[in-house]
mmCIF file of C-alpha atoms in Angstrom:
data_model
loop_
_atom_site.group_PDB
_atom_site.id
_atom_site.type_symbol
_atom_site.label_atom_id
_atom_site.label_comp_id
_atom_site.label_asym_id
_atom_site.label_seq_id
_atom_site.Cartn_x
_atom_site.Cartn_y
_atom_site.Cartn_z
ATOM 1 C CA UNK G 1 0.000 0.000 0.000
ATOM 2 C CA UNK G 2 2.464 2.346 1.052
ATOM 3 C CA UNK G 3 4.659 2.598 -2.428
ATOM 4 C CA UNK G 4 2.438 0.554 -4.933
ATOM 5 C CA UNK G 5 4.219 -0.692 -8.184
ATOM 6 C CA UNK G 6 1.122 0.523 -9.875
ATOM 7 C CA UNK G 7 1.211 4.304 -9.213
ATOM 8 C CA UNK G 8 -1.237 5.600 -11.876
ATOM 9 C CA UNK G 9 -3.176 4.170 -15.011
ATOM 10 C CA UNK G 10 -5.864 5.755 -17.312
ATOM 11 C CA UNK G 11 -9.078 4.834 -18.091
ATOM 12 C CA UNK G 12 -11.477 5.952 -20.718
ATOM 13 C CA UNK G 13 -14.596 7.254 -19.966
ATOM 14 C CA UNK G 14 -17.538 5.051 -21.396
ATOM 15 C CA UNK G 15 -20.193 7.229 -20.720
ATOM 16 C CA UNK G 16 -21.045 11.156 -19.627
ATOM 17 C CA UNK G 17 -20.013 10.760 -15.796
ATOM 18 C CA UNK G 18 -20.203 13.509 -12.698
ATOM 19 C CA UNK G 19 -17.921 13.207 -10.644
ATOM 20 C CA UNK G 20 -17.463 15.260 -7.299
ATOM 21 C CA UNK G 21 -18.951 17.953 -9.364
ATOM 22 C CA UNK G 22 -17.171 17.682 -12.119
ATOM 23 C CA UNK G 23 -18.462 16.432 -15.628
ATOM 24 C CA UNK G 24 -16.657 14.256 -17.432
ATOM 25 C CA UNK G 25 -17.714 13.836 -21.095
ATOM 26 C CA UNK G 26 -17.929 10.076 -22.893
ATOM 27 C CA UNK G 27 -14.583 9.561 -24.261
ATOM 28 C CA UNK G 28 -12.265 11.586 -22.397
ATOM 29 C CA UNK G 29 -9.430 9.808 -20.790
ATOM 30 C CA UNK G 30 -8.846 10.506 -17.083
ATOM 31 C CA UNK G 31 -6.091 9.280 -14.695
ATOM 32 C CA UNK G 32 -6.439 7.838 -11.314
ATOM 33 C CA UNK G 33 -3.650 8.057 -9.101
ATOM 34 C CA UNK G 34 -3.313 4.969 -7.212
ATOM 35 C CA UNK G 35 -0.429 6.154 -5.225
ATOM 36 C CA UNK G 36 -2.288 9.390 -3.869
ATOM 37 C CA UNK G 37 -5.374 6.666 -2.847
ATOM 38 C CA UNK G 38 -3.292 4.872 -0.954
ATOM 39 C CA UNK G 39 -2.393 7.509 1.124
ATOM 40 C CA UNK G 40 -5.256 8.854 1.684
ATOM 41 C CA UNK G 41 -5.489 10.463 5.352
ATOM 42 C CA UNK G 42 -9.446 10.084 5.362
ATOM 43 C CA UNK G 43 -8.819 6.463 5.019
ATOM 44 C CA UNK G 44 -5.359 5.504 6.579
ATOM 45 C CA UNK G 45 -4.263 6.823 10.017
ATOM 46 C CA UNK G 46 -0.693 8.357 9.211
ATOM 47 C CA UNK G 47 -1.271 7.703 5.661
ATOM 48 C CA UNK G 48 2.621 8.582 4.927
ATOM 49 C CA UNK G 49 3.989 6.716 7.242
ATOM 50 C CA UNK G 50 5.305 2.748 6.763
ATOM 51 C CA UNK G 51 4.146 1.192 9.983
ATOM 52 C CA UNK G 52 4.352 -2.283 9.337
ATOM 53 C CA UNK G 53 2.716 -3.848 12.128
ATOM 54 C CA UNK G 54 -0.524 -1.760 10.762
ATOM 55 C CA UNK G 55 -3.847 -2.868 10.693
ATOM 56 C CA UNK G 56 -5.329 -4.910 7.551
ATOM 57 C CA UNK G 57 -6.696 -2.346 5.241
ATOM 58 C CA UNK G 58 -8.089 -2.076 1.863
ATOM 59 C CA UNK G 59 -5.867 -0.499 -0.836
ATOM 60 C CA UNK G 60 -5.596 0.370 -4.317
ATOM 61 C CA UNK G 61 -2.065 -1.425 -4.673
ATOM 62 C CA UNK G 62 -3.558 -4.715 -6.771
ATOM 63 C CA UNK G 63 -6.078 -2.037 -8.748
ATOM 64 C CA UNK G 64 -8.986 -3.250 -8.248
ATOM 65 C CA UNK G 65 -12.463 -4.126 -10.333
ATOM 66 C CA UNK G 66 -12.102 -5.479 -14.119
ATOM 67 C CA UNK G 67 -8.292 -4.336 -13.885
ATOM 68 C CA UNK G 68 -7.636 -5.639 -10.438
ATOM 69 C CA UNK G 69 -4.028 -7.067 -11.100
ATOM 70 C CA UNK G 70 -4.658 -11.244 -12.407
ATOM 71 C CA UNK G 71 -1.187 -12.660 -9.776
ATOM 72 C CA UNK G 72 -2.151 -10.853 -6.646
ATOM 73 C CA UNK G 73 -2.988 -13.742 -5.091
ATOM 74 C CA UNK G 74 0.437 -15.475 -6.260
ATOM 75 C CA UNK G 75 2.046 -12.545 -4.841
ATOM 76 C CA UNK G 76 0.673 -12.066 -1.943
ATOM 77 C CA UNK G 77 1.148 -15.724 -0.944
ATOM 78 C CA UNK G 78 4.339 -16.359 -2.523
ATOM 79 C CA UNK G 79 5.998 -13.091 -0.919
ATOM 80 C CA UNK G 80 4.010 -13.014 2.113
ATOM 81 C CA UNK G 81 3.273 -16.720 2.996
ATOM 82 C CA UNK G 82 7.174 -18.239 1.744
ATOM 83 C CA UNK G 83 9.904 -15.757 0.915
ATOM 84 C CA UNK G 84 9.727 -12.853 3.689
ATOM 85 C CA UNK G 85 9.314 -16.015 6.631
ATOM 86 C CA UNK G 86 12.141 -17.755 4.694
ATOM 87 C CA UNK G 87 14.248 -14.691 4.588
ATOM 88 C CA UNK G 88 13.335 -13.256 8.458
ATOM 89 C CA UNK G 89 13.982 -16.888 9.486
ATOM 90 C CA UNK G 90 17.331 -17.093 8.374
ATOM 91 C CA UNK G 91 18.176 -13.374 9.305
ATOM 92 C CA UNK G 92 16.401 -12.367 12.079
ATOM 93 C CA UNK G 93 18.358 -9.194 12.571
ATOM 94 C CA UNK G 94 18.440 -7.911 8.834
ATOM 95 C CA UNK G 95 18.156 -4.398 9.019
ATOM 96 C CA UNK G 96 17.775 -1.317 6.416
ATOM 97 C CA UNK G 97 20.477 1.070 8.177
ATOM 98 C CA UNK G 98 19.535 4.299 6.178
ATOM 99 C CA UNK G 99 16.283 4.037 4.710
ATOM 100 C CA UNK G 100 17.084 7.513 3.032
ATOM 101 C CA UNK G 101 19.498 5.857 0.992
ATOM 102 C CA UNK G 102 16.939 3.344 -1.208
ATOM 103 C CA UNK G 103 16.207 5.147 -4.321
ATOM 104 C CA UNK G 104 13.061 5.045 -6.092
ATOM 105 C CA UNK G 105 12.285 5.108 -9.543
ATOM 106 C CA UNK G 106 9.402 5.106 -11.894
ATOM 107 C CA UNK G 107 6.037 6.523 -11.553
ATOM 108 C CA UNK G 108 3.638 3.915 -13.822
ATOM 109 C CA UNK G 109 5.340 0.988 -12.401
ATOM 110 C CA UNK G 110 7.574 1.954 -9.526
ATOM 111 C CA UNK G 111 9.538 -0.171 -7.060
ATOM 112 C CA UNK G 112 13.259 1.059 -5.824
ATOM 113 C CA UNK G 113 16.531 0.618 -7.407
ATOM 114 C CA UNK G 114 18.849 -0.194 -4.625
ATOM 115 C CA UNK G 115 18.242 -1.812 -1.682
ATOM 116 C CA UNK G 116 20.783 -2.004 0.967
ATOM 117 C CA UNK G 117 20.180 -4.219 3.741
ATOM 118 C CA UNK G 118 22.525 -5.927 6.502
ATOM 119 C CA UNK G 119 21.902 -9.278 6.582
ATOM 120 C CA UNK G 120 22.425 -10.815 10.160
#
C-alpha cells in the first residue's frame, strides 16, 4: 500500500459521468492516481507513514475491479506466505540502516533501485 508498483493508469470514460462535481464527457481519458489513494489520510491513520505492524486495510495497490491485477494472489502468498518467513527466518536481525538511501524510480510501475540491507 504504502509505495504501490502501480502508481497511476488511465481509463477511458464510457459514458457522460459527474464526478465530485465535475463532468466528465464520454470519451475523455482521465487518470487515477493509485499512489495518492493509498495515502489517503481520510482512510489511513498516518497515511505517509510505513508502519508495518498496521492494521489490515483495503488499498488500491492490486487495482482493483475489471483491472484488479490477475497474480495478486500469487504474490501475496508467494511473498508473504514463503519468501519474507524464509528470509526473516534465516536473518532475524536484517536491518535497512539508512532508509534515506533506497532510491526510487518510476512513476507507472515503480519499485526502488537499490536496496541495501545488513543481513544478520
Amino acid at each position: 500500500r504504502w509505495v504501490a508498483p502501480i502508481q497511476a493508469s488511465s481509463r477511458l470514460v464510457t459514458e457522460d459521468t459527474e464526478l465530485g462535481g465535475f463532468d466528465i464527457p464520454k470519451g475523455d481519458t482521465v487518470m487515477t492516481i493509485q499512489a495518492s489513494a493509498n495515502r489517503d489520510e481520510e482512510l489511513y491513520e498516518d497515511g505517509e507513514s510505513f508502519l508495518v505492524f498496521r492494521d489490515k486495510n483495503p488499498h488500491q495497490a492490486f487495482g482493483n475491479g475489471p483491472h484488479h491485477c490477475a497474480g495478486a494472489h500469487v504474490a501475496r502468498r508467494t511473498v508473504g506466505k514463503i519468501i519474507l518467513p524464509m528470509l526473516f527466518d534465516r536473518f532475524p536481525r536484517m536491518a535497512l540502516p539508512k532508509p534515506e538511501e533506497v532510491v526510487w524510480k518510476g512513476f507507472g510501475f515503480r519499485g526502488p533501485i537499490n536496496l541495501p540491507v545488513v543481513l544478520n
